[in-house]
C-alpha cells in the first residue's frame, strides 16, 4: 500500500483526492493537513512538519494555495517524501530550487493540470503552433480561484512560444489599449496573450485560439467536475516512487 498524506484535504481538490485514494486498493490516506479540521478516519495535523514527525508517509499530495505549497515542499523533499503537486502559481525557477533540496532518489512531480483532456489540448496546441502566426489563450475558472492566469494557461503559453516560428504576428499589442482599459490585450506570457475569466458556473475551461490568413483554429477543453482530475492524480501517486528529480506535466506518465 502506498501511504499518502494529503495537504489541503478539506478543500475542493483535497477532498476529491481523499475520496479517490480511499477508493483505490493500492494506496491509503495516512494523514491530512489543513487548517480546516474535518471529521476523518485518518489523523489530521495543522502543519506538514507535525504530520511527517508523527506519520510514515510515502507520497505527499499537495492541493493547497500558491503561498503555502513551497513551504510544504521544502519540508517534504529533504525528508525523502515523494511529492505530487497540483497547486499552481509556482515559477519554474522555484520548482527547480525545491527539487534541488530533495534527498537523492526523491521525486517532485508537478502537473498544472491532471486531466487527460488538458494534456491533449496542450499537445494539440504544440502541433498547431508552427503553422499559425497568431495565438491567444482564454481561460475560464470558478470565482474562488486564487491565482490568475491559471497554471494550465501559463504552461500552454510556454509550450506555444517554444513551438512556434519566429514571430510574424500582425496582431496589435498593448500600445493599442485605450486609457483606463489597460490589460484589454491580456497578460503576455512568453509573448502569448492570456485572458482570465472568473465566473460562477465554471470549474475550469480553456480555449487556445490560433489565427492565420482567413482561418482560425480553436482548441477547447472543459472540466465540469473535479473527478476529471483524479485518474491523473492517482497515476502520479503510483508513478513517483520509480522516478526522481523534477518532473513537470502528466504527459511524462501517460503512455
Ligand atoms: N493541477 C490541477 O490539475 C489542479 C490544480 N488546482 C490547484 O489546486 C490548488 C487548490 O485548489 P482548490 O482545492 O480549488 O482550493 P481550496 O481553497 O478549495 O483548497 C485548499 C485547501 O488548502 C487549505 N490550506 C490553506 N493553508 C494550508 C496549509 N498551510 N496547509 C494545508 N492546507 C492549507 C485551505 O484552507 P483555507 O480555506 O483556510 O485557506 C483549503 O482547505 C489551487 O492552487 C488550484 O489552482 C485545482 C484543480 C486542478
Ligand atoms: O484552480 C483550479 O480550479 C484549477 N487550477 C489549475 C490551473 O491553475 O490551471 C488546473 C485547473 O485549471 C483547475
PDB file of C-alpha atoms and ligand atoms in Angstrom:
ATOM      1  CA  UNK A   1       0.000   0.000   0.000  1.00  0.00           C
ATOM      2  CA  UNK A   2       1.251   3.466  -0.897  1.00  0.00           C
ATOM      3  CA  UNK A   3       0.963   5.705   2.174  1.00  0.00           C
ATOM      4  CA  UNK A   4      -0.400   9.093   1.117  1.00  0.00           C
ATOM      5  CA  UNK A   5      -0.552  12.408   3.018  1.00  0.00           C
ATOM      6  CA  UNK A   6      -2.978  14.987   1.614  1.00  0.00           C
ATOM      7  CA  UNK A   7      -2.198  18.671   2.197  1.00  0.00           C
ATOM      8  CA  UNK A   8      -5.353  20.731   1.746  1.00  0.00           C
ATOM      9  CA  UNK A   9      -7.507  17.637   2.401  1.00  0.00           C
ATOM     10  CA  UNK A  10     -10.549  19.763   3.372  1.00  0.00           C
ATOM     11  CA  UNK A  11     -10.524  21.821   0.162  1.00  0.00           C
ATOM     12  CA  UNK A  12     -12.313  21.267  -3.159  1.00  0.00           C
ATOM     13  CA  UNK A  13      -9.497  19.242  -4.715  1.00  0.00           C
ATOM     14  CA  UNK A  14      -8.129  17.750  -1.482  1.00  0.00           C
ATOM     15  CA  UNK A  15     -11.458  16.189  -0.549  1.00  0.00           C
ATOM     16  CA  UNK A  16     -11.780  14.670  -4.047  1.00  0.00           C
ATOM     17  CA  UNK A  17      -8.243  13.261  -3.648  1.00  0.00           C
ATOM     18  CA  UNK A  18      -9.157  11.710  -0.275  1.00  0.00           C
ATOM     19  CA  UNK A  19     -12.193  10.018  -1.885  1.00  0.00           C
ATOM     20  CA  UNK A  20     -10.179   8.756  -4.879  1.00  0.00           C
ATOM     21  CA  UNK A  21      -7.248   7.433  -2.805  1.00  0.00           C
ATOM     22  CA  UNK A  22      -9.654   5.790  -0.368  1.00  0.00           C
ATOM     23  CA  UNK A  23     -11.461   4.044  -3.237  1.00  0.00           C
ATOM     24  CA  UNK A  24      -8.189   2.735  -4.751  1.00  0.00           C
ATOM     25  CA  UNK A  25      -6.994  -0.643  -3.459  1.00  0.00           C
ATOM     26  CA  UNK A  26      -3.239   0.019  -3.713  1.00  0.00           C
ATOM     27  CA  UNK A  27      -2.996   3.202  -1.616  1.00  0.00           C
ATOM     28  CA  UNK A  28      -4.309   4.697   1.599  1.00  0.00           C
ATOM     29  CA  UNK A  29      -4.608   8.154   3.188  1.00  0.00           C
ATOM     30  CA  UNK A  30      -2.423   8.059   6.316  1.00  0.00           C
ATOM     31  CA  UNK A  31      -2.880  11.713   7.307  1.00  0.00           C
ATOM     32  CA  UNK A  32      -4.283  15.059   6.261  1.00  0.00           C
ATOM     33  CA  UNK A  33      -3.027  18.614   6.702  1.00  0.00           C
ATOM     34  CA  UNK A  34      -5.382  21.594   6.578  1.00  0.00           C
ATOM     35  CA  UNK A  35      -6.347  24.450   8.926  1.00  0.00           C
ATOM     36  CA  UNK A  36      -9.981  23.352   8.472  1.00  0.00           C
ATOM     37  CA  UNK A  37     -10.228  20.223  10.633  1.00  0.00           C
ATOM     38  CA  UNK A  38     -12.980  17.871   9.396  1.00  0.00           C
ATOM     39  CA  UNK A  39     -14.038  14.578  10.896  1.00  0.00           C
ATOM     40  CA  UNK A  40     -11.926  11.959   9.124  1.00  0.00           C
ATOM     41  CA  UNK A  41     -10.921   8.309   9.525  1.00  0.00           C
ATOM     42  CA  UNK A  42      -7.250   9.385   9.366  1.00  0.00           C
ATOM     43  CA  UNK A  43      -5.234  11.655  11.706  1.00  0.00           C
ATOM     44  CA  UNK A  44      -5.101  15.340  10.797  1.00  0.00           C
ATOM     45  CA  UNK A  45      -2.469  17.969  11.540  1.00  0.00           C
ATOM     46  CA  UNK A  46      -2.136  21.735  11.327  1.00  0.00           C
ATOM     47  CA  UNK A  47       1.294  21.632   9.705  1.00  0.00           C
ATOM     48  CA  UNK A  48       3.126  19.233   7.417  1.00  0.00           C
ATOM     49  CA  UNK A  49       6.143  19.064   9.746  1.00  0.00           C
ATOM     50  CA  UNK A  50       3.905  17.772  12.566  1.00  0.00           C
ATOM     51  CA  UNK A  51       2.314  15.271  10.185  1.00  0.00           C
ATOM     52  CA  UNK A  52       5.662  13.881   8.985  1.00  0.00           C
ATOM     53  CA  UNK A  53       7.027  13.691  12.552  1.00  0.00           C
ATOM     54  CA  UNK A  54       4.058  11.535  13.559  1.00  0.00           C
ATOM     55  CA  UNK A  55       3.325   9.512  10.412  1.00  0.00           C
ATOM     56  CA  UNK A  56       5.181   7.268   7.957  1.00  0.00           C
ATOM     57  CA  UNK A  57       4.443   8.829   4.541  1.00  0.00           C
ATOM     58  CA  UNK A  58       5.481   7.647   1.046  1.00  0.00           C
ATOM     59  CA  UNK A  59       3.831  10.374  -1.043  1.00  0.00           C
ATOM     60  CA  UNK A  60       2.644  13.895  -0.260  1.00  0.00           C
ATOM     61  CA  UNK A  61      -0.194  15.168  -2.445  1.00  0.00           C
ATOM     62  CA  UNK A  62      -0.483  18.967  -2.285  1.00  0.00           C
ATOM     63  CA  UNK A  63      -3.583  20.895  -3.323  1.00  0.00           C
ATOM     64  CA  UNK A  64      -3.273  23.942  -1.061  1.00  0.00           C
ATOM     65  CA  UNK A  65      -2.515  27.505  -2.149  1.00  0.00           C
ATOM     66  CA  UNK A  66       0.173  29.302  -4.114  1.00  0.00           C
ATOM     67  CA  UNK A  67       1.554  30.886  -0.900  1.00  0.00           C
ATOM     68  CA  UNK A  68       1.633  27.569   1.012  1.00  0.00           C
ATOM     69  CA  UNK A  69       2.904  24.899  -1.368  1.00  0.00           C
ATOM     70  CA  UNK A  70       6.586  25.959  -1.476  1.00  0.00           C
ATOM     71  CA  UNK A  71       6.817  25.749   2.328  1.00  0.00           C
ATOM     72  CA  UNK A  72       5.297  22.259   2.282  1.00  0.00           C
ATOM     73  CA  UNK A  73       7.701  21.053  -0.391  1.00  0.00           C
ATOM     74  CA  UNK A  74      10.690  22.485   1.482  1.00  0.00           C
ATOM     75  CA  UNK A  75       9.665  20.273   4.428  1.00  0.00           C
ATOM     76  CA  UNK A  76       8.825  17.078   2.498  1.00  0.00           C
ATOM     77  CA  UNK A  77      11.566  16.837  -0.137  1.00  0.00           C
ATOM     78  CA  UNK A  78      14.640  16.967   2.168  1.00  0.00           C
ATOM     79  CA  UNK A  79      12.965  14.166   4.193  1.00  0.00           C
ATOM     80  CA  UNK A  80      12.775  11.969   1.085  1.00  0.00           C
ATOM     81  CA  UNK A  81       8.981  12.133   0.690  1.00  0.00           C
ATOM     82  CA  UNK A  82       7.944  11.989  -2.992  1.00  0.00           C
ATOM     83  CA  UNK A  83       5.590  14.830  -3.889  1.00  0.00           C
ATOM     84  CA  UNK A  84       2.624  15.022  -6.281  1.00  0.00           C
ATOM     85  CA  UNK A  85       1.749  18.694  -6.642  1.00  0.00           C
ATOM     86  CA  UNK A  86      -1.336  20.203  -8.233  1.00  0.00           C
ATOM     87  CA  UNK A  87      -1.149  23.584  -6.540  1.00  0.00           C
ATOM     88  CA  UNK A  88      -0.473  26.221  -9.183  1.00  0.00           C
ATOM     89  CA  UNK A  89       1.357  29.524  -9.013  1.00  0.00           C
ATOM     90  CA  UNK A  90       4.970  28.329  -8.546  1.00  0.00           C
ATOM     91  CA  UNK A  91       7.544  29.519 -11.089  1.00  0.00           C
ATOM     92  CA  UNK A  92       9.769  27.049 -12.931  1.00  0.00           C
ATOM     93  CA  UNK A  93      12.766  28.517 -11.051  1.00  0.00           C
ATOM     94  CA  UNK A  94      11.134  27.895  -7.665  1.00  0.00           C
ATOM     95  CA  UNK A  95      10.273  24.307  -8.645  1.00  0.00           C
ATOM     96  CA  UNK A  96      13.879  23.704  -9.743  1.00  0.00           C
ATOM     97  CA  UNK A  97      15.211  25.161  -6.473  1.00  0.00           C
ATOM     98  CA  UNK A  98      12.890  22.979  -4.402  1.00  0.00           C
ATOM     99  CA  UNK A  99      13.806  19.856  -6.391  1.00  0.00           C
ATOM    100  CA  UNK A 100      17.483  20.596  -5.716  1.00  0.00           C
ATOM    101  CA  UNK A 101      16.775  20.454  -1.961  1.00  0.00           C
ATOM    102  CA  UNK A 102      15.428  16.885  -2.192  1.00  0.00           C
ATOM    103  CA  UNK A 103      17.102  13.801  -0.791  1.00  0.00           C
ATOM    104  CA  UNK A 104      18.574  11.876  -3.771  1.00  0.00           C
ATOM    105  CA  UNK A 105      16.018   9.454  -5.223  1.00  0.00           C
ATOM    106  CA  UNK A 106      13.087  11.690  -4.309  1.00  0.00           C
ATOM    107  CA  UNK A 107      10.655  12.907  -6.984  1.00  0.00           C
ATOM    108  CA  UNK A 108       8.918  16.279  -7.252  1.00  0.00           C
ATOM    109  CA  UNK A 109       6.093  15.858  -9.743  1.00  0.00           C
ATOM    110  CA  UNK A 110       4.095  18.979 -10.662  1.00  0.00           C
ATOM    111  CA  UNK A 111       1.199  18.879 -13.093  1.00  0.00           C
ATOM    112  CA  UNK A 112      -0.539  22.190 -13.815  1.00  0.00           C
ATOM    113  CA  UNK A 113      -3.467  20.086 -14.963  1.00  0.00           C
ATOM    114  CA  UNK A 114      -4.196  16.423 -14.143  1.00  0.00           C
ATOM    115  CA  UNK A 115      -6.878  15.873 -16.808  1.00  0.00           C
ATOM    116  CA  UNK A 116      -6.000  13.868 -19.914  1.00  0.00           C
ATOM    117  CA  UNK A 117      -8.070  16.336 -21.948  1.00  0.00           C
ATOM    118  CA  UNK A 118      -5.995  19.348 -20.915  1.00  0.00           C
ATOM    119  CA  UNK A 119      -2.752  17.449 -21.580  1.00  0.00           C
ATOM    120  CA  UNK A 120      -4.034  16.662 -25.088  1.00  0.00           C
ATOM    121  CA  UNK A 121      -5.147  20.286 -25.558  1.00  0.00           C
ATOM    122  CA  UNK A 122      -1.563  21.353 -24.855  1.00  0.00           C
ATOM    123  CA  UNK A 123      -0.164  18.678 -27.186  1.00  0.00           C
ATOM    124  CA  UNK A 124      -2.540  19.789 -29.980  1.00  0.00           C
ATOM    125  CA  UNK A 125      -1.545  23.426 -29.363  1.00  0.00           C
ATOM    126  CA  UNK A 126       2.119  22.430 -29.659  1.00  0.00           C
ATOM    127  CA  UNK A 127       1.368  20.736 -33.005  1.00  0.00           C
ATOM    128  CA  UNK A 128      -0.597  23.736 -34.340  1.00  0.00           C
ATOM    129  CA  UNK A 129       1.738  26.498 -33.162  1.00  0.00           C
ATOM    130  CA  UNK A 130       4.282  26.357 -36.030  1.00  0.00           C
ATOM    131  CA  UNK A 131       1.517  26.891 -38.616  1.00  0.00           C
ATOM    132  CA  UNK A 132      -0.266  29.947 -37.149  1.00  0.00           C
ATOM    133  CA  UNK A 133       1.292  33.382 -36.620  1.00  0.00           C
ATOM    134  CA  UNK A 134      -1.389  34.340 -34.074  1.00  0.00           C
ATOM    135  CA  UNK A 135      -2.145  32.517 -30.820  1.00  0.00           C
ATOM    136  CA  UNK A 136      -4.090  33.653 -27.756  1.00  0.00           C
ATOM    137  CA  UNK A 137      -5.296  31.761 -24.675  1.00  0.00           C
ATOM    138  CA  UNK A 138      -8.590  32.377 -22.854  1.00  0.00           C
ATOM    139  CA  UNK A 139      -9.074  30.525 -19.570  1.00  0.00           C
ATOM    140  CA  UNK A 140     -12.320  30.363 -17.579  1.00  0.00           C
ATOM    141  CA  UNK A 141     -12.465  29.411 -13.867  1.00  0.00           C
ATOM    142  CA  UNK A 142     -14.714  29.486 -10.822  1.00  0.00           C
ATOM    143  CA  UNK A 143     -14.791  32.617  -8.635  1.00  0.00           C
ATOM    144  CA  UNK A 144     -12.773  31.105  -5.769  1.00  0.00           C
ATOM    145  CA  UNK A 145      -9.574  30.647  -7.761  1.00  0.00           C
ATOM    146  CA  UNK A 146      -6.684  32.407  -6.033  1.00  0.00           C
ATOM    147  CA  UNK A 147      -4.283  32.805  -8.983  1.00  0.00           C
ATOM    148  CA  UNK A 148      -4.534  34.351 -12.444  1.00  0.00           C
ATOM    149  CA  UNK A 149      -3.650  33.346 -15.031  1.00  0.00           C
ATOM    150  CA  UNK A 150      -4.164  29.642 -14.346  1.00  0.00           C
ATOM    151  CA  UNK A 151      -1.202  27.260 -14.216  1.00  0.00           C
ATOM    152  CA  UNK A 152      -2.597  25.494 -17.282  1.00  0.00           C
ATOM    153  CA  UNK A 153      -2.720  28.745 -19.250  1.00  0.00           C
ATOM    154  CA  UNK A 154       0.856  29.635 -18.279  1.00  0.00           C
ATOM    155  CA  UNK A 155       2.085  26.195 -19.345  1.00  0.00           C
ATOM    156  CA  UNK A 156       0.107  26.353 -22.615  1.00  0.00           C
ATOM    157  CA  UNK A 157       1.596  29.745 -23.462  1.00  0.00           C
ATOM    158  CA  UNK A 158       5.126  28.494 -22.697  1.00  0.00           C
ATOM    159  CA  UNK A 159       4.574  25.464 -24.958  1.00  0.00           C
ATOM    160  CA  UNK A 160       3.221  27.596 -27.832  1.00  0.00           C
ATOM    161  CA  UNK A 161       6.079  30.092 -27.528  1.00  0.00           C
ATOM    162  CA  UNK A 162       8.653  27.296 -27.718  1.00  0.00           C
ATOM    163  CA  UNK A 163       6.981  25.508 -30.635  1.00  0.00           C
ATOM    164  CA  UNK A 164       6.155  28.393 -32.945  1.00  0.00           C
ATOM    165  CA  UNK A 165       8.181  30.005 -35.667  1.00  0.00           C
ATOM    166  CA  UNK A 166       9.927  33.335 -35.054  1.00  0.00           C
ATOM    167  CA  UNK A 167       7.098  35.764 -34.571  1.00  0.00           C
ATOM    168  CA  UNK A 168       5.338  37.117 -37.648  1.00  0.00           C
ATOM    169  CA  UNK A 169       2.185  38.225 -35.851  1.00  0.00           C
ATOM    170  CA  UNK A 170       0.145  41.109 -37.208  1.00  0.00           C
ATOM    171  CA  UNK A 171      -1.991  41.392 -34.075  1.00  0.00           C
ATOM    172  CA  UNK A 172      -1.635  44.700 -32.205  1.00  0.00           C
ATOM    173  CA  UNK A 173      -0.305  44.709 -28.635  1.00  0.00           C
ATOM    174  CA  UNK A 174      -0.608  46.805 -25.516  1.00  0.00           C
ATOM    175  CA  UNK A 175       0.087  50.033 -27.391  1.00  0.00           C
ATOM    176  CA  UNK A 176      -3.491  49.844 -28.718  1.00  0.00           C
ATOM    177  CA  UNK A 177      -5.119  49.654 -25.281  1.00  0.00           C
ATOM    178  CA  UNK A 178      -7.140  52.805 -24.653  1.00  0.00           C
ATOM    179  CA  UNK A 179      -6.554  54.877 -21.491  1.00  0.00           C
ATOM    180  CA  UNK A 180      -8.291  53.337 -18.486  1.00  0.00           C
ATOM    181  CA  UNK A 181      -8.574  49.910 -20.139  1.00  0.00           C
ATOM    182  CA  UNK A 182      -5.016  48.679 -19.619  1.00  0.00           C
ATOM    183  CA  UNK A 183      -4.954  44.892 -19.716  1.00  0.00           C
ATOM    184  CA  UNK A 184      -7.502  44.645 -22.546  1.00  0.00           C
ATOM    185  CA  UNK A 185      -4.973  42.731 -24.663  1.00  0.00           C
ATOM    186  CA  UNK A 186      -4.298  40.279 -21.834  1.00  0.00           C
ATOM    187  CA  UNK A 187      -1.191  39.308 -19.884  1.00  0.00           C
ATOM    188  CA  UNK A 188       1.781  38.402 -22.062  1.00  0.00           C
ATOM    189  CA  UNK A 189       3.299  35.014 -21.123  1.00  0.00           C
ATOM    190  CA  UNK A 190       6.362  34.440 -23.305  1.00  0.00           C
ATOM    191  CA  UNK A 191       4.750  36.779 -25.850  1.00  0.00           C
ATOM    192  CA  UNK A 192       1.403  34.930 -25.899  1.00  0.00           C
ATOM    193  CA  UNK A 193      -1.630  36.988 -24.727  1.00  0.00           C
ATOM    194  CA  UNK A 194      -3.538  35.198 -21.935  1.00  0.00           C
ATOM    195  CA  UNK A 195      -7.005  36.316 -20.794  1.00  0.00           C
ATOM    196  CA  UNK A 196      -8.525  35.147 -17.466  1.00  0.00           C
ATOM    197  CA  UNK A 197     -12.294  34.943 -16.986  1.00  0.00           C
ATOM    198  CA  UNK A 198     -13.652  34.330 -13.448  1.00  0.00           C
ATOM    199  CA  UNK A 199     -17.341  33.498 -13.110  1.00  0.00           C
ATOM    200  CA  UNK A 200     -19.867  31.420 -11.257  1.00  0.00           C
ATOM    201  CA  UNK A 201     -20.798  28.388 -13.334  1.00  0.00           C
ATOM    202  CA  UNK A 202     -17.294  27.308 -14.334  1.00  0.00           C
ATOM    203  CA  UNK A 203     -14.969  24.703 -12.875  1.00  0.00           C
ATOM    204  CA  UNK A 204     -12.107  25.046 -15.373  1.00  0.00           C
ATOM    205  CA  UNK A 205     -12.147  25.632 -19.123  1.00  0.00           C
ATOM    206  CA  UNK A 206      -9.662  26.896 -21.663  1.00  0.00           C
ATOM    207  CA  UNK A 207      -9.626  27.885 -25.307  1.00  0.00           C
ATOM    208  CA  UNK A 208      -6.497  28.225 -27.396  1.00  0.00           C
ATOM    209  CA  UNK A 209      -7.245  30.311 -30.490  1.00  0.00           C
ATOM    210  CA  UNK A 210      -4.859  30.208 -33.425  1.00  0.00           C
ATOM    211  CA  UNK A 211      -5.171  32.508 -36.440  1.00  0.00           C
ATOM    212  CA  UNK A 212      -3.661  32.837 -39.878  1.00  0.00           C
ATOM    213  CA  UNK A 213      -4.818  34.281 -43.216  1.00  0.00           C
ATOM    214  CA  UNK A 214      -8.580  33.744 -43.479  1.00  0.00           C
ATOM    215  CA  UNK A 215      -8.832  30.987 -40.853  1.00  0.00           C
ATOM    216  CA  UNK A 216      -8.863  30.316 -37.123  1.00  0.00           C
ATOM    217  CA  UNK A 217      -8.397  27.093 -35.210  1.00  0.00           C
ATOM    218  CA  UNK A 218      -9.886  26.845 -31.705  1.00  0.00           C
ATOM    219  CA  UNK A 219      -8.900  24.068 -29.290  1.00  0.00           C
ATOM    220  CA  UNK A 220     -11.136  23.938 -26.221  1.00  0.00           C
ATOM    221  CA  UNK A 221     -11.170  21.839 -23.070  1.00  0.00           C
ATOM    222  CA  UNK A 222     -13.729  21.858 -20.237  1.00  0.00           C
ATOM    223  CA  UNK A 223     -13.574  20.292 -16.787  1.00  0.00           C
ATOM    224  CA  UNK A 224     -17.109  20.238 -15.412  1.00  0.00           C
ATOM    225  CA  UNK A 225     -16.315  18.137 -12.326  1.00  0.00           C
ATOM    226  CA  UNK A 226     -13.252  17.660 -10.126  1.00  0.00           C
ATOM    227  CA  UNK A 227     -13.456  13.894 -10.631  1.00  0.00           C
ATOM    228  CA  UNK A 228     -11.863  14.676 -14.026  1.00  0.00           C
ATOM    229  CA  UNK A 229      -8.514  15.222 -12.277  1.00  0.00           C
ATOM    230  CA  UNK A 230      -8.496  12.048 -10.192  1.00  0.00           C
ATOM    231  CA  UNK A 231      -7.190   9.414 -12.655  1.00  0.00           C
ATOM    232  CA  UNK A 232      -4.204  11.703 -13.276  1.00  0.00           C
ATOM    233  CA  UNK A 233      -3.569  12.262  -9.564  1.00  0.00           C
ATOM    234  CA  UNK A 234      -3.669   8.503  -8.885  1.00  0.00           C
ATOM    235  CA  UNK A 235      -1.314   7.901 -11.842  1.00  0.00           C
ATOM    236  CA  UNK A 236       1.089  10.424 -10.309  1.00  0.00           C
ATOM    237  CA  UNK A 237       0.929   8.760  -6.882  1.00  0.00           C
ATOM    238  CA  UNK A 238       1.637   5.363  -8.471  1.00  0.00           C
ATOM    239  CA  UNK A 239       4.489   6.696 -10.634  1.00  0.00           C
ATOM    240  CA  UNK A 240       6.625   8.950  -8.409  1.00  0.00           C
ATOM    241  CA  UNK A 241       8.139   6.076  -6.405  1.00  0.00           C
ATOM    242  CA  UNK A 242      10.018   4.912  -9.514  1.00  0.00           C
ATOM    243  CA  UNK A 243      11.262   8.380 -10.526  1.00  0.00           C
ATOM    244  CA  UNK A 244      13.443  11.116  -9.105  1.00  0.00           C
ATOM    245  CA  UNK A 245      14.128  14.810  -9.657  1.00  0.00           C
ATOM    246  CA  UNK A 246      11.708  17.386 -11.058  1.00  0.00           C
ATOM    247  CA  UNK A 247       9.033  16.179 -13.481  1.00  0.00           C
ATOM    248  CA  UNK A 248       6.575  18.709 -14.941  1.00  0.00           C
ATOM    249  CA  UNK A 249       3.444  17.551 -16.731  1.00  0.00           C
ATOM    250  CA  UNK A 250       1.221  14.458 -16.638  1.00  0.00           C
ATOM    251  CA  UNK A 251       2.304  13.597 -20.196  1.00  0.00           C
ATOM    252  CA  UNK A 252       5.514  12.200 -18.681  1.00  0.00           C
ATOM    253  CA  UNK A 253       3.498   9.338 -17.160  1.00  0.00           C
ATOM    254  CA  UNK A 254       0.902   8.802 -19.916  1.00  0.00           C
ATOM    255  CA  UNK A 255       1.560   6.054 -22.459  1.00  0.00           C
TER     256      UNK A 255
HETATM  257  N1  LIG B   1      -3.188  20.711 -11.184  1.00  0.00           N
HETATM  258  C1  LIG B   1      -4.514  20.535 -11.311  1.00  0.00           C
HETATM  259  O1  LIG B   1      -4.992  19.692 -12.123  1.00  0.00           O
HETATM  260  C2  LIG B   1      -5.412  21.351 -10.457  1.00  0.00           C
HETATM  261  C3  LIG B   1      -4.876  22.288  -9.636  1.00  0.00           C
HETATM  262  N2  LIG B   1      -5.664  23.020  -8.809  1.00  0.00           N
HETATM  263  C4  LIG B   1      -4.963  23.909  -7.887  1.00  0.00           C
HETATM  264  O2  LIG B   1      -5.015  23.301  -6.592  1.00  0.00           O
HETATM  265  C5  LIG B   1      -4.995  24.322  -5.593  1.00  0.00           C
HETATM  266  C6  LIG B   1      -6.173  24.095  -4.641  1.00  0.00           C
HETATM  267  O3  LIG B   1      -7.379  24.313  -5.322  1.00  0.00           O
HETATM  268  P1  LIG B   1      -8.780  24.113  -4.565  1.00  0.00           P
HETATM  269  O4  LIG B   1      -8.881  22.742  -3.995  1.00  0.00           O
HETATM  270  O5  LIG B   1      -9.816  24.597  -5.505  1.00  0.00           O
HETATM  271  O6  LIG B   1      -8.616  25.162  -3.358  1.00  0.00           O
HETATM  272  P2  LIG B   1      -9.351  25.163  -1.916  1.00  0.00           P
HETATM  273  O7  LIG B   1      -9.202  26.557  -1.400  1.00  0.00           O
HETATM  274  O8  LIG B   1     -10.700  24.563  -2.034  1.00  0.00           O
HETATM  275  O9  LIG B   1      -8.454  24.154  -1.035  1.00  0.00           O
HETATM  276  C7  LIG B   1      -7.212  24.463  -0.496  1.00  0.00           C
HETATM  277  C8  LIG B   1      -7.226  23.994   0.949  1.00  0.00           C
HETATM  278  O10 LIG B   1      -5.911  24.126   1.482  1.00  0.00           O
HETATM  279  C9  LIG B   1      -6.062  24.688   2.789  1.00  0.00           C
HETATM  280  N3  LIG B   1      -4.830  25.274   3.308  1.00  0.00           N
HETATM  281  C10 LIG B   1      -4.511  26.586   3.452  1.00  0.00           C
HETATM  282  N4  LIG B   1      -3.311  26.699   4.031  1.00  0.00           N
HETATM  283  C11 LIG B   1      -2.861  25.433   4.259  1.00  0.00           C
HETATM  284  C12 LIG B   1      -1.688  24.903   4.842  1.00  0.00           C
HETATM  285  N5  LIG B   1      -0.724  25.714   5.325  1.00  0.00           N
HETATM  286  N6  LIG B   1      -1.556  23.560   4.907  1.00  0.00           N
HETATM  287  C13 LIG B   1      -2.517  22.740   4.429  1.00  0.00           C
HETATM  288  N7  LIG B   1      -3.673  23.196   3.878  1.00  0.00           N
HETATM  289  C14 LIG B   1      -3.833  24.526   3.792  1.00  0.00           C
HETATM  290  C15 LIG B   1      -7.179  25.683   2.581  1.00  0.00           C
HETATM  291  O11 LIG B   1      -7.674  26.219   3.805  1.00  0.00           O
HETATM  292  P3  LIG B   1      -8.245  27.737   3.790  1.00  0.00           P
HETATM  293  O12 LIG B   1      -9.524  27.692   3.035  1.00  0.00           O
HETATM  294  O13 LIG B   1      -8.395  28.100   5.210  1.00  0.00           O
HETATM  295  O14 LIG B   1      -7.225  28.611   3.119  1.00  0.00           O
HETATM  296  C16 LIG B   1      -8.167  24.829   1.834  1.00  0.00           C
HETATM  297  O15 LIG B   1      -8.921  23.986   2.691  1.00  0.00           O
HETATM  298  C17 LIG B   1      -5.020  25.656  -6.346  1.00  0.00           C
HETATM  299  O16 LIG B   1      -3.698  26.145  -6.473  1.00  0.00           O
HETATM  300  C18 LIG B   1      -5.554  25.282  -7.722  1.00  0.00           C
HETATM  301  O17 LIG B   1      -5.103  26.150  -8.738  1.00  0.00           O
HETATM  302  C19 LIG B   1      -7.014  22.878  -8.801  1.00  0.00           C
HETATM  303  C20 LIG B   1      -7.614  21.973  -9.628  1.00  0.00           C
HETATM  304  C21 LIG B   1      -6.865  21.134 -10.513  1.00  0.00           C
HETATM  305  O1  LIG B   2      -7.949  26.350  -9.533  1.00  0.00           O
HETATM  306  C1  LIG B   2      -8.479  25.486 -10.274  1.00  0.00           C
HETATM  307  O2  LIG B   2      -9.658  25.140 -10.149  1.00  0.00           O
HETATM  308  C2  LIG B   2      -7.659  24.877 -11.320  1.00  0.00           C
HETATM  309  N1  LIG B   2      -6.376  25.119 -11.318  1.00  0.00           N
HETATM  310  C3  LIG B   2      -5.417  24.582 -12.239  1.00  0.00           C
HETATM  311  C4  LIG B   2      -4.793  25.698 -13.033  1.00  0.00           C
HETATM  312  O3  LIG B   2      -4.496  26.762 -12.470  1.00  0.00           O
HETATM  313  O4  LIG B   2      -4.563  25.508 -14.243  1.00  0.00           O
HETATM  314  C5  LIG B   2      -5.963  23.449 -13.056  1.00  0.00           C
HETATM  315  C6  LIG B   2      -7.388  23.628 -13.477  1.00  0.00           C
HETATM  316  O5  LIG B   2      -7.421  24.645 -14.416  1.00  0.00           O
HETATM  317  C7  LIG B   2      -8.265  23.932 -12.272  1.00  0.00           C
END
